[in-house]
């Protein structure tokens, strides 16, 4: 199986590139952010997740890991999976390794999109015009998301680097240029 972690700060282009990767490699796309947003808004779980995401904070690991595992189990015949927005903490990365190991599987590669902070802020505010996401529209929430990324999420790259699975990709350029760089990394697996 081809199991890709698509990694990078909010606004790096993970969702956009995921769409192209799914089509190109025939993979299942799992975005924990999308899963949280698709929950029945009246459910306790949705309310809990929203109480964190509205502020730009991460949803607690135990909840997020359970959600992710349930999502993976919905696709027993997948050729491979793109993990988009997960893992976002070292605890999540360890849980994912253990979960996949239990299925005789593992992560193939982490592709980390590298985009400067100013560009992220510009992209997120622009995305807010079409996404309707409150967490994209407010500069303070954006700043908190980026701060949380640096503090809690960036260290996850080291986790995969230690396993020899990290590939850094320049996330500046046209969508197709960036996609070409990602494919070049993936095709070497
Ligand atoms: P995203 O769509 O990836 O930008 O995620 C939107 C929000 O959902 C984040 O700001 C978090 O509040 C929550 N979220 C998504 N994925 C995770 C994760 N792996 N761990 C914790 N919280 C997450």
Coordinates of N, CA, C and O and ligand atoms in Angstrom, one line a residue:
X1 N 0.8 -1.2 0.0 CA 0.0 0.0 0.0 C 0.9 1.2 0.0 O 1.9 1.3 0.6
X2 N 0.3 2.3 -0.7 CA 1.0 3.6 -0.7 C 0.3 4.5 0.4 O -0.8 4.9 0.2
X3 N 1.0 4.6 1.5 CA 0.4 5.5 2.6 C 1.2 6.7 2.7 O 2.4 6.7 3.2
X4 N 0.6 7.9 2.3 CA 1.3 9.1 2.3 C 0.8 10.0 3.4 O -0.4 10.2 3.5
X5 N 1.7 10.6 4.1 CA 1.3 11.7 5.0 C 1.6 13.0 4.3 O 2.8 13.3 3.9
X6 N 0.6 13.8 4.0 CA 0.8 15.1 3.4 C 0.8 16.2 4.5 O -0.2 16.3 5.2
X7 N 1.9 16.8 4.6 CA 2.2 17.6 5.8 C 2.5 19.0 5.5 O 3.0 19.3 4.4
X8 N 2.2 19.9 6.4 CA 2.6 21.3 6.2 C 1.6 22.2 7.0 O 0.6 21.7 7.5
X9 N 2.0 23.5 7.2 CA 1.2 24.4 8.0 C -0.2 24.6 7.3 O -0.4 24.4 6.2
X10 N -1.1 25.2 8.1 CA -2.4 25.6 7.5 C -2.2 26.5 6.3 O -1.5 27.5 6.5
X11 N -2.8 26.2 5.2 CA -2.7 27.1 4.0 C -1.6 26.7 3.1 O -1.3 27.3 2.1
X12 N -0.9 25.6 3.4 CA 0.2 25.2 2.6 C -0.2 24.5 1.3 O 0.6 24.4 0.4
X13 N -1.5 24.2 1.2 CA -1.9 23.6 -0.1 C -2.2 22.1 0.0 O -2.3 21.4 -1.0
X14 N -2.3 21.6 1.2 CA -2.5 20.1 1.4 C -3.8 19.6 0.8 O -3.8 18.6 0.1
X15 N -4.9 20.4 1.0 CA -6.2 20.0 0.4 C -6.1 20.0 -1.1 O -6.6 19.0 -1.8
X16 N -5.6 21.0 -1.7 CA -5.5 21.2 -3.2 C -4.7 20.0 -3.8 O -5.1 19.4 -4.7
X17 N -3.5 19.8 -3.2 CA -2.6 18.8 -3.7 C -3.2 17.4 -3.5 O -3.0 16.5 -4.3
X18 N -3.9 17.2 -2.4 CA -4.6 15.9 -2.1 C -5.5 15.5 -3.2 O -5.5 14.4 -3.7
X19 N -6.3 16.5 -3.7 CA -7.2 16.2 -4.8 C -6.5 15.7 -6.0 O -7.0 14.7 -6.7
X20 N -5.4 16.3 -6.3 CA -4.7 15.8 -7.5 C -4.0 14.5 -7.3 O -3.9 13.6 -8.2
X21 N -3.5 14.2 -6.1 CA -2.9 13.0 -5.8 C -3.8 11.8 -5.8 O -3.5 10.7 -6.3
X22 N -5.1 12.1 -5.3 CA -6.1 11.0 -5.3 C -6.3 10.5 -6.7 O -6.3 9.3 -7.0
X23 N -6.5 11.5 -7.6 CA -6.8 11.2 -9.0 C -5.6 10.5 -9.7 O -5.8 9.5 -10.4
X24 N -4.4 10.9 -9.4 CA -3.2 10.4 -10.0 C -2.9 9.0 -9.5 O -2.5 8.1 -10.3
X25 N -2.9 8.8 -8.2 CA -2.5 7.5 -7.7 C -3.6 6.6 -7.2 O -3.4 5.5 -6.8
X26 N -4.9 7.1 -7.4 CA -6.0 6.2 -7.0 C -6.0 5.9 -5.5 O -6.3 4.8 -5.1
X27 N -5.8 6.9 -4.7 CA -5.7 6.7 -3.2 C -7.0 7.2 -2.5 O -7.7 8.0 -3.1
X28 N -7.2 6.7 -1.3 CA -8.3 7.2 -0.5 C -7.7 8.5 0.3 O -6.6 8.5 0.7
X29 N -8.6 9.5 0.4 CA -8.2 10.7 1.0 C -8.8 10.8 2.4 O -10.0 10.7 2.5
X30 N -8.0 10.9 3.4 CA -8.5 11.1 4.8 C -8.0 12.4 5.4 O -6.8 12.5 5.6
X31 N -8.9 13.3 5.6 CA -8.6 14.6 6.2 C -9.4 14.7 7.5 O -10.6 14.7 7.5
X32 N -8.7 14.7 8.6 CA -9.4 14.8 9.9 C -10.2 16.1 10.0 O -11.3 16.1 10.6
X33 N -9.6 17.2 9.4 CA -10.4 18.5 9.4 C -11.7 18.3 8.7 O -12.8 18.7 9.2
X34 N -11.7 17.6 7.5 CA -13.0 17.4 6.8 C -13.9 16.5 7.6 O -15.1 16.7 7.6
X35 N -13.3 15.5 8.3 CA -14.2 14.6 9.0 C -14.9 15.4 10.2 O -16.1 15.2 10.4
X36 N -14.1 16.2 10.9 CA -14.7 17.0 11.9 C -15.8 17.9 11.4 O -16.9 18.0 12.0
X37 N -15.6 18.5 10.2 CA -16.6 19.5 9.7 C -17.8 18.8 9.2 O -18.9 19.4 9.1
X38 N -17.7 17.4 8.8 CA -18.8 16.7 8.3 C -19.7 16.1 9.4 O -20.7 15.5 9.1
X39 N -19.3 16.2 10.6 CA -20.1 15.6 11.7 C -21.4 16.3 11.8 O -21.5 17.5 11.5
X40 N -22.4 15.5 12.3 CA -23.7 16.1 12.6 C -23.5 17.3 13.6 O -23.1 17.0 14.7
X41 N -23.8 18.5 13.2 CA -23.5 19.6 14.1 C -24.1 19.6 15.5 O -23.7 20.2 16.4
X42 N -25.2 18.8 15.5 CA -25.9 18.7 16.8 C -25.3 17.6 17.8 O -25.6 17.5 18.9
X43 N -24.3 16.8 17.2 CA -23.8 15.8 18.0 C -22.8 16.3 19.1 O -22.1 17.4 18.8
X44 N -22.6 15.6 20.2 CA -21.6 16.0 21.2 C -20.2 16.1 20.6 O -19.5 17.0 21.0
X45 N -19.9 15.1 19.8 CA -18.6 15.1 19.2 C -18.3 16.3 18.3 O -17.2 16.9 18.4
X46 N -19.3 16.7 17.5 CA -19.1 17.9 16.7 C -18.9 19.1 17.5 O -18.1 20.0 17.2
X47 N -19.7 19.2 18.6 CA -19.7 20.4 19.4 C -18.3 20.5 20.1 O -17.7 21.5 20.3
X48 N -17.8 19.3 20.6 CA -16.5 19.3 21.2 C -15.4 19.7 20.2 O -14.6 20.6 20.5
X49 N -15.4 19.1 19.0 CA -14.4 19.5 18.0 C -14.5 21.0 17.7 O -13.4 21.6 17.6
X50 N -15.7 21.5 17.5 CA -15.8 22.9 17.1 C -15.3 23.8 18.2 O -14.8 24.9 17.9
X51 N -15.5 23.4 19.5 CA -15.0 24.2 20.6 C -13.5 24.5 20.5 O -13.0 25.5 21.0
X52 N -12.8 23.5 19.9 CA -11.3 23.7 19.7 C -11.0 24.4 18.3 O -10.3 25.3 18.3
X53 N -11.7 23.9 17.3 CA -11.3 24.4 15.9 C -11.7 25.8 15.7 O -11.0 26.6 15.0
X54 N -12.8 26.3 16.4 CA -13.2 27.7 16.2 C -12.1 28.6 16.8 O -12.0 29.8 16.3
X55 N -11.3 28.1 17.7 CA -10.3 29.0 18.3 C -8.9 28.8 17.6 O -8.0 29.5 17.9
X56 N -8.9 27.8 16.7 CA -7.6 27.5 16.0 C -6.8 26.6 16.9 O -5.6 26.4 16.6
X57 N -7.4 25.9 17.9 CA -6.6 24.9 18.7 C -6.8 23.5 18.2 O -7.8 23.2 17.5
X58 N -5.9 22.6 18.5 CA -6.1 21.2 18.1 C -7.1 20.5 19.0 O -7.1 20.7 20.2
X59 N -7.8 19.6 18.4 CA -8.8 18.8 19.1 C -7.9 17.7 19.8 O -6.9 17.3 19.3
X60 N -8.3 17.3 21.1 CA -7.5 16.4 21.8 C -7.1 15.1 21.1 O -7.9 14.6 20.3
X61 N -5.9 14.6 21.4 CA -5.4 13.5 20.7 C -6.3 12.2 20.8 O -6.6 11.6 19.8
X62 N -6.9 11.9 22.0 CA -7.6 10.7 22.1 C -8.8 10.7 21.2 O -9.1 9.7 20.5
X63 N -9.5 11.8 21.1 CA -10.7 12.0 20.2 C -10.3 11.9 18.7 O -10.9 11.1 17.9
X64 N -9.2 12.6 18.4 CA -8.8 12.6 17.0 C -8.3 11.3 16.5 O -8.6 10.9 15.4
X65 N -7.5 10.6 17.3 CA -7.0 9.3 16.9 C -8.1 8.3 16.7 O -8.1 7.5 15.7
X66 N -9.1 8.3 17.6 CA -10.3 7.4 17.4 C -11.0 7.7 16.1 O -11.3 6.8 15.3
X67 N -11.2 9.0 15.8 CA -11.9 9.4 14.6 C -11.1 8.9 13.3 O -11.6 8.4 12.4
X68 N -9.8 9.1 13.4 CA -8.9 8.7 12.3 C -9.0 7.2 12.0 O -9.1 6.7 10.9
X69 N -8.9 6.4 13.1 CA -8.9 5.0 13.0 C -10.2 4.5 12.4 O -10.2 3.6 11.5
X70 N -11.3 5.1 12.9 CA -12.6 4.7 12.3 C -12.7 5.0 10.8 O -13.2 4.2 10.1
X71 N -12.1 6.1 10.4 CA -12.1 6.5 9.0 C -11.3 5.5 8.2 O -11.7 5.1 7.1
X72 N -10.1 5.1 8.7 CA -9.3 4.2 7.9 C -10.0 2.8 7.8 O -10.0 2.2 6.7
X73 N -10.7 2.4 8.8 CA -11.4 1.1 8.8 C -12.6 1.1 7.8 O -13.0 0.0 7.4
X74 N -13.0 2.3 7.4 CA -14.1 2.3 6.4 C -13.6 2.0 5.0 O -14.4 1.8 4.1
X75 N -12.3 1.8 4.8 CA -11.7 1.6 3.5 C -10.8 0.4 3.5 O -9.6 0.5 3.2
X76 N -11.4 -0.8 3.7 CA -10.5 -2.0 3.9 C -9.8 -2.4 2.6 O -8.8 -3.0 2.6
X77 N -10.4 -1.9 1.4 CA -9.8 -2.4 0.1 C -9.0 -1.2 -0.5 O -8.7 -1.3 -1.7
X78 N -8.6 -0.2 0.2 CA -7.9 0.9 -0.4 C -6.5 0.5 -0.9 O -5.8 -0.4 -0.3
X79 N -6.2 1.0 -2.1 CA -4.8 0.8 -2.6 C -3.8 1.6 -1.8 O -2.6 1.3 -1.8
X80 N -4.3 2.6 -1.1 CA -3.4 3.4 -0.3 C -4.2 4.6 0.2 O -5.3 4.8 -0.2
X81 N -3.6 5.3 1.1 CA -4.3 6.4 1.8 C -3.4 7.7 1.8 O -2.2 7.6 2.0
X82 N -4.1 8.8 1.6 CA -3.4 10.1 1.8 C -3.9 10.6 3.2 O -5.1 10.8 3.3
X83 N -3.0 10.8 4.1 CA -3.4 11.4 5.4 C -3.1 12.9 5.3 O -1.9 13.3 5.2
X84 N -4.2 13.6 5.4 CA -4.1 15.1 5.2 C -4.5 15.8 6.5 O -5.7 15.6 6.9
X85 N -3.6 16.4 7.2 CA -3.9 17.1 8.4 C -3.8 16.1 9.6 O -4.3 16.4 10.7
X86 N -3.3 15.0 9.4 CA -3.0 14.0 10.5 C -1.8 13.2 10.1 O -1.7 12.8 8.9
X87 N -0.9 12.9 11.0 CA -0.8 13.3 12.4 C -0.3 14.7 12.6 O 0.5 15.2 11.9
X88 N -0.9 15.3 13.7 CA -0.5 16.7 14.0 C 0.2 16.8 15.3 O 0.5 17.9 15.7
X89 N 0.4 15.7 16.0 CA 1.2 15.7 17.2 C 2.0 14.4 17.2 O 1.7 13.4 16.5
X90 N 3.1 14.4 18.0 CA 3.9 13.1 18.0 C 3.1 12.0 18.6 O 3.2 10.8 18.1
X91 N 2.2 12.3 19.5 CA 1.3 11.2 20.1 C 0.4 10.6 18.9 O 0.3 9.4 18.9
X92 N -0.1 11.4 18.0 CA -0.9 10.9 16.9 C 0.0 10.1 16.0 O -0.4 9.1 15.4
X93 N 1.3 10.6 15.7 CA 2.1 9.8 14.8 C 2.5 8.4 15.4 O 2.4 7.4 14.7
X94 N 2.7 8.4 16.7 CA 3.0 7.1 17.3 C 1.8 6.2 17.2 O 1.9 5.0 17.0
X95 N 0.6 6.8 17.5 CA -0.7 6.0 17.4 C -0.9 5.4 16.0 O -1.3 4.3 15.8
X96 N -0.6 6.3 15.0 CA -0.8 5.8 13.6 C 0.1 4.7 13.3 O -0.3 3.7 12.7
X97 N 1.4 4.8 13.7 CA 2.3 3.7 13.4 C 1.9 2.4 14.0 O 1.9 1.4 13.4
X98 N 1.4 2.5 15.3 CA 1.0 1.3 16.0 C -0.3 0.7 15.3 O -0.4 -0.5 15.1
X99 N -1.2 1.6 15.0 CA -2.4 1.1 14.3 C -2.1 0.5 13.0 O -2.7 -0.6 12.7
X100 N -1.3 1.1 12.2 CA -1.0 0.5 10.9 C -0.2 -0.8 11.1 O -0.4 -1.8 10.3
X101 N 0.7 -0.8 12.0 CA 1.5 -2.0 12.3 C 0.6 -3.2 12.6 O 0.8 -4.3 12.1
X102 N -0.5 -2.9 13.3 CA -1.5 -3.9 13.7 C -2.2 -4.5 12.5 O -2.7 -5.6 12.5
X103 N -2.2 -3.7 11.4 CA -2.8 -4.2 10.1 C -1.7 -4.7 9.1 O -2.0 -4.9 8.0
X104 N -0.5 -4.9 9.6 CA 0.6 -5.3 8.8 C 1.0 -4.2 7.8 O 1.5 -4.6 6.7
X105 N 0.8 -3.0 8.1 CA 1.0 -1.9 7.2 C 1.9 -0.8 7.8 O 2.3 -0.9 9.0
X106 N 2.3 0.2 7.0 CA 3.1 1.3 7.6 C 3.0 2.5 6.7 O 2.5 2.4 5.5
X107 N 3.5 3.6 7.2 CA 3.5 4.9 6.3 C 4.7 4.7 5.4 O 5.8 4.3 5.7
X108 N 4.4 5.1 4.1 CA 5.5 5.0 3.1 C 6.4 6.2 3.1 O 7.6 6.1 2.9
X109 N 5.7 7.4 3.2 CA 6.4 8.6 3.0 C 5.7 9.8 3.6 O 4.4 9.8 3.6
X110 N 6.4 10.8 4.2 CA 5.8 12.0 4.6 C 6.3 13.1 3.6 O 7.5 13.3 3.4
X111 N 5.4 13.8 2.9 CA 5.7 14.9 2.0 C 5.4 16.2 2.8 O 4.2 16.4 3.1
X112 N 6.4 17.0 3.1 CA 6.2 18.2 3.8 C 6.3 19.4 2.9 O 7.3 19.7 2.3
X113 N 5.2 20.1 2.8 CA 5.1 21.3 2.0 C 5.7 22.5 2.7 O 5.3 22.8 3.8
X114 N 6.7 23.2 2.1 CA 7.3 24.3 2.8 C 6.8 25.6 2.2 O 7.0 25.9 1.0
X115 N 6.2 26.4 3.0 CA 5.6 27.7 2.5 C 5.9 28.7 3.6 O 5.6 28.5 4.8
X116 N 6.5 29.9 3.2 CA 6.7 31.0 4.2 C 5.4 31.5 4.9 O 4.4 31.5 4.3
X117 N 5.6 31.9 6.2 CA 4.5 32.3 7.0 C 3.6 33.4 6.4 O 2.4 33.3 6.4
X118 N 4.2 34.4 5.8 CA 3.4 35.5 5.2 C 2.5 35.0 4.1 O 1.4 35.5 4.0
X119 N 3.1 34.1 3.3 CA 2.3 33.6 2.2 C 1.1 32.7 2.7 O 0.0 32.8 2.2
X120 N 1.3 32.0 3.9 CA 0.2 31.3 4.5 C -1.0 32.1 4.8 O -2.1 31.8 4.6
X121 N -0.6 33.3 5.5 CA -1.7 34.2 6.0 C -2.5 34.7 4.8 O -3.7 34.8 4.8
X122 N -1.8 35.1 3.7 CA -2.4 35.6 2.5 C -3.3 34.6 1.9 O -4.5 34.8 1.6
X123 N -2.8 33.3 1.8 CA -3.6 32.3 1.2 C -4.9 32.0 2.0 O -5.9 31.7 1.5
X124 N -4.7 31.9 3.4 CA -5.9 31.6 4.2 C -7.0 32.6 4.1 O -8.1 32.3 4.0
X125 N -6.6 33.9 4.1 CA -7.6 35.0 4.1 C -8.3 34.9 2.7 O -9.5 35.1 2.6
X126 N -7.6 34.6 1.7 CA -8.1 34.4 0.3 C -9.1 33.2 0.3 O -10.2 33.3 -0.2
X127 N -8.7 32.1 0.9 CA -9.5 30.9 1.0 C -10.8 31.2 1.7 O -11.8 30.6 1.4
X128 N -10.7 32.0 2.7 CA -11.9 32.3 3.5 C -13.1 32.9 2.7 O -14.2 32.6 2.9
X129 N -12.7 33.6 1.6 CA -13.7 34.1 0.7 C -14.6 33.0 0.1 O -15.8 33.2 -0.2
X130 N -14.0 31.8 -0.1 CA -14.8 30.8 -0.8 C -15.1 29.6 0.2 O -16.1 28.9 0.0
X131 N -14.2 29.4 1.2 CA -14.4 28.2 2.1 C -15.6 28.4 3.1 O -16.1 27.5 3.6
X132 N -15.8 29.7 3.4 CA -16.8 30.0 4.4 C -16.4 29.5 5.8 O -17.1 29.5 6.8
X133 N -15.1 29.2 6.0 CA -14.6 28.7 7.3 C -14.2 29.9 8.1 O -13.4 30.7 7.8
X134 N -14.9 29.9 9.3 CA -14.6 31.1 10.3 C -13.1 31.1 10.7 O -12.5 32.1 10.9
X135 N -12.5 29.9 10.7 CA -11.1 29.8 11.2 C -10.1 30.3 10.1 O -9.0 30.5 10.4
X136 N -10.6 30.5 8.9 CA -9.8 31.1 7.8 C -9.9 32.6 7.7 O -9.1 33.3 7.1
X137 N -11.0 33.2 8.3 CA -11.3 34.6 8.1 C -10.7 35.5 9.1 O -10.7 36.7 8.8
X138 N -10.3 35.0 10.3 CA -9.9 35.9 11.4 C -8.4 35.9 11.6 O -7.9 34.8 11.9
X139 N -7.7 37.0 11.3 CA -6.3 37.0 11.4 C -5.7 36.5 12.8 O -4.7 35.8 12.8
X140 N -6.5 36.7 13.9 CA -6.0 36.2 15.2 C -6.1 34.7 15.3 O -5.2 34.0 15.8
X141 N -7.2 34.1 14.7 CA -7.3 32.7 14.7 C -6.2 32.0 13.8 O -5.6 31.0 14.2
X142 N -6.0 32.7 12.7 CA -4.9 32.2 11.8 C -3.6 32.2 12.5 O -2.8 31.2 12.5
X143 N -3.3 33.3 13.2 CA -2.0 33.4 13.9 C -1.9 32.3 15.0 O -0.9 31.6 15.2
X144 N -3.1 32.0 15.6 CA -3.0 30.9 16.6 C -2.8 29.5 16.0 O -2.1 28.7 16.5
X145 N -3.4 29.3 14.8 CA -3.3 28.0 14.1 C -1.8 27.9 13.7 O -1.2 26.8 13.9
X146 N -1.2 28.9 13.3 CA 0.2 28.8 12.8 C 1.1 28.6 14.1 O 2.1 27.8 14.0
X147 N 0.8 29.3 15.2 CA 1.6 29.1 16.4 C 1.5 27.7 16.9 O 2.5 27.1 17.3
X148 N 0.3 27.2 16.9 CA 0.1 25.8 17.3 C 0.8 24.8 16.4 O 1.3 23.8 16.8
X149 N 0.8 25.2 15.1 CA 1.5 24.3 14.1 C 3.0 24.2 14.5 O 3.6 23.1 14.6
X150 N 3.6 25.4 14.8 CA 5.0 25.4 15.1 C 5.3 24.7 16.4 O 6.3 23.9 16.5
X151 N 4.4 24.8 17.4 CA 4.7 24.3 18.7 C 4.4 22.8 18.7 O 5.2 22.0 19.2
X152 N 3.2 22.4 18.2 CA 2.8 21.0 18.4 C 3.0 20.1 17.2 O 3.2 18.9 17.4
X153 N 2.9 20.7 16.0 CA 2.9 19.9 14.8 C 4.2 19.8 14.1 O 4.6 18.7 13.7
X154 N 5.0 20.9 14.0 CA 6.2 20.8 13.3 C 7.1 19.7 13.8 O 7.8 19.0 12.9
X155 N 7.2 19.4 15.1 CA 8.1 18.3 15.5 C 7.7 16.9 14.9 O 8.6 16.0 14.9
X156 N 6.5 16.8 14.4 CA 6.1 15.5 13.8 C 7.0 15.2 12.6 O 7.3 14.0 12.3
X157 N 7.5 16.2 11.9 CA 8.4 16.0 10.8 C 9.7 15.2 11.2 O 10.2 14.3 10.5
X158 N 10.2 15.5 12.4 CA 11.4 14.9 13.0 C 11.1 13.4 13.2 O 12.0 12.5 13.0
X159 N 9.8 13.1 13.6 CA 9.4 11.7 13.8 C 9.7 10.9 12.6 O 10.2 9.8 12.6
X160 N 9.2 11.4 11.4 CA 9.4 10.7 10.2 C 10.8 10.8 9.6 O 11.2 9.8 8.9
X161 N 11.4 11.9 9.9 CA 12.8 12.0 9.4 C 13.7 10.9 10.1 O 14.5 10.3 9.4
X162 N 13.4 10.7 11.3 CA 14.2 9.6 12.0 C 14.0 8.3 11.4 O 14.8 7.4 11.5
X163 N 12.9 8.1 10.7 CA 12.6 6.8 10.0 C 13.0 6.9 8.6 O 12.8 6.0 7.8
X164 N 13.7 8.0 8.2 CA 14.1 8.1 6.8 C 13.0 8.3 5.8 O 13.1 8.1 4.6
X165 N 11.8 8.8 6.3 CA 10.6 8.9 5.4 C 10.2 10.4 5.1 O 9.2 10.6 4.4
X166 N 11.0 11.4 5.5 CA 10.6 12.8 5.3 C 11.2 13.3 4.0 O 12.3 13.1 3.7
X167 N 10.3 13.9 3.1 CA 10.7 14.6 1.9 C 10.2 16.0 2.0 O 8.9 16.2 2.0
X168 N 11.1 17.0 1.9 CA 10.6 18.4 1.9 C 10.4 18.8 0.5 O 11.2 18.5 -0.4
X169 N 9.3 19.5 0.3 CA 8.9 19.9 -1.1 C 8.6 21.4 -1.0 O 7.8 21.9 -0.1
X170 N 9.2 22.2 -1.9 CA 8.9 23.6 -2.0 C 7.5 23.9 -2.4 O 7.0 23.4 -3.5
X171 N 6.7 24.5 -1.5 CA 5.3 24.7 -1.7 C 5.0 26.0 -2.4 O 3.8 26.5 -2.4
X172 N 5.9 26.7 -3.0 CA 5.7 27.9 -3.7 C 5.8 27.7 -5.2 O 6.8 27.0 -5.7
X173 N 4.8 28.2 -6.0 CA 4.8 27.9 -7.4 C 3.3 27.7 -7.8 O 2.4 27.9 -7.0
X174 N 3.2 27.3 -9.1 CA 1.8 27.0 -9.5 C 1.4 25.6 -8.9 O 2.2 24.8 -8.5
X175 N 0.1 25.4 -8.9 CA -0.4 24.1 -8.4 C 0.2 22.9 -9.1 O 0.7 21.9 -8.5
X176 N 0.4 23.0 -10.4 CA 0.9 21.9 -11.2 C 2.4 21.8 -11.0 O 2.9 20.6 -10.9
X177 N 3.1 22.9 -10.8 CA 4.6 22.8 -10.4 C 4.8 22.0 -9.1 O 5.6 21.1 -9.0
X178 N 4.0 22.4 -8.1 CA 4.1 21.8 -6.8 C 3.7 20.3 -6.9 O 4.4 19.4 -6.3
X179 N 2.7 20.0 -7.7 CA 2.2 18.7 -7.8 C 3.3 17.8 -8.5 O 3.6 16.7 -8.0
X180 N 4.0 18.4 -9.5 CA 5.1 17.7 -10.1 C 6.2 17.3 -9.1 O 6.8 16.2 -9.2
X181 N 6.5 18.3 -8.2 CA 7.6 18.0 -7.2 C 7.1 16.9 -6.3 O 7.9 16.0 -5.9
X182 N 5.9 16.9 -5.9 CA 5.4 15.9 -5.0 C 5.5 14.5 -5.7 O 5.9 13.5 -5.1
X183 N 5.0 14.4 -6.9 CA 5.0 13.2 -7.7 C 6.5 12.6 -7.8 O 6.7 11.4 -7.7
X184 N 7.4 13.6 -8.0 CA 8.8 13.1 -8.2 C 9.3 12.4 -6.9 O 10.0 11.4 -6.9
X185 N 8.8 13.0 -5.7 CA 9.2 12.3 -4.5 C 8.5 11.0 -4.3 O 9.1 10.0 -3.9
X186 N 7.2 11.0 -4.6 CA 6.4 9.8 -4.4 C 6.9 8.6 -5.3 O 7.0 7.5 -4.9
X187 N 7.2 9.0 -6.6 CA 7.6 8.0 -7.5 C 8.9 7.3 -7.2 O 9.2 6.2 -7.8
X188 N 9.6 7.8 -6.3 CA 10.9 7.2 -5.8 C 10.7 6.2 -4.7 O 11.6 5.5 -4.4
X189 N 9.5 6.1 -4.2 CA 9.2 5.2 -3.1 C 9.4 3.7 -3.6 O 8.8 3.4 -4.6
Ligands
LIG1 P1 -7.8 21.5 8.8 O1 -9.0 21.3 8.0 O2 -6.8 20.4 8.6 O3 -7.2 22.9 8.8 O4 -8.4 21.3 10.3 C1 -9.3 22.2 10.9 C2 -9.3 22.1 12.4 O5 -9.7 20.8 12.8 C3 -8.0 22.3 13.1 O6 -7.7 23.6 13.3 C4 -8.2 21.5 14.4 O7 -9.0 22.2 15.3 C5 -9.0 20.3 13.9 N1 -8.1 19.2 13.5 C6 -8.0 18.7 12.2 N2 -7.1 17.7 12.2 C7 -6.6 17.6 13.5 C8 -5.7 16.7 14.1 N3 -5.0 15.8 13.4 N4 -5.4 16.9 15.5 C9 -6.1 17.8 16.2 N5 -7.0 18.6 15.6 C10 -7.3 18.5 14.3

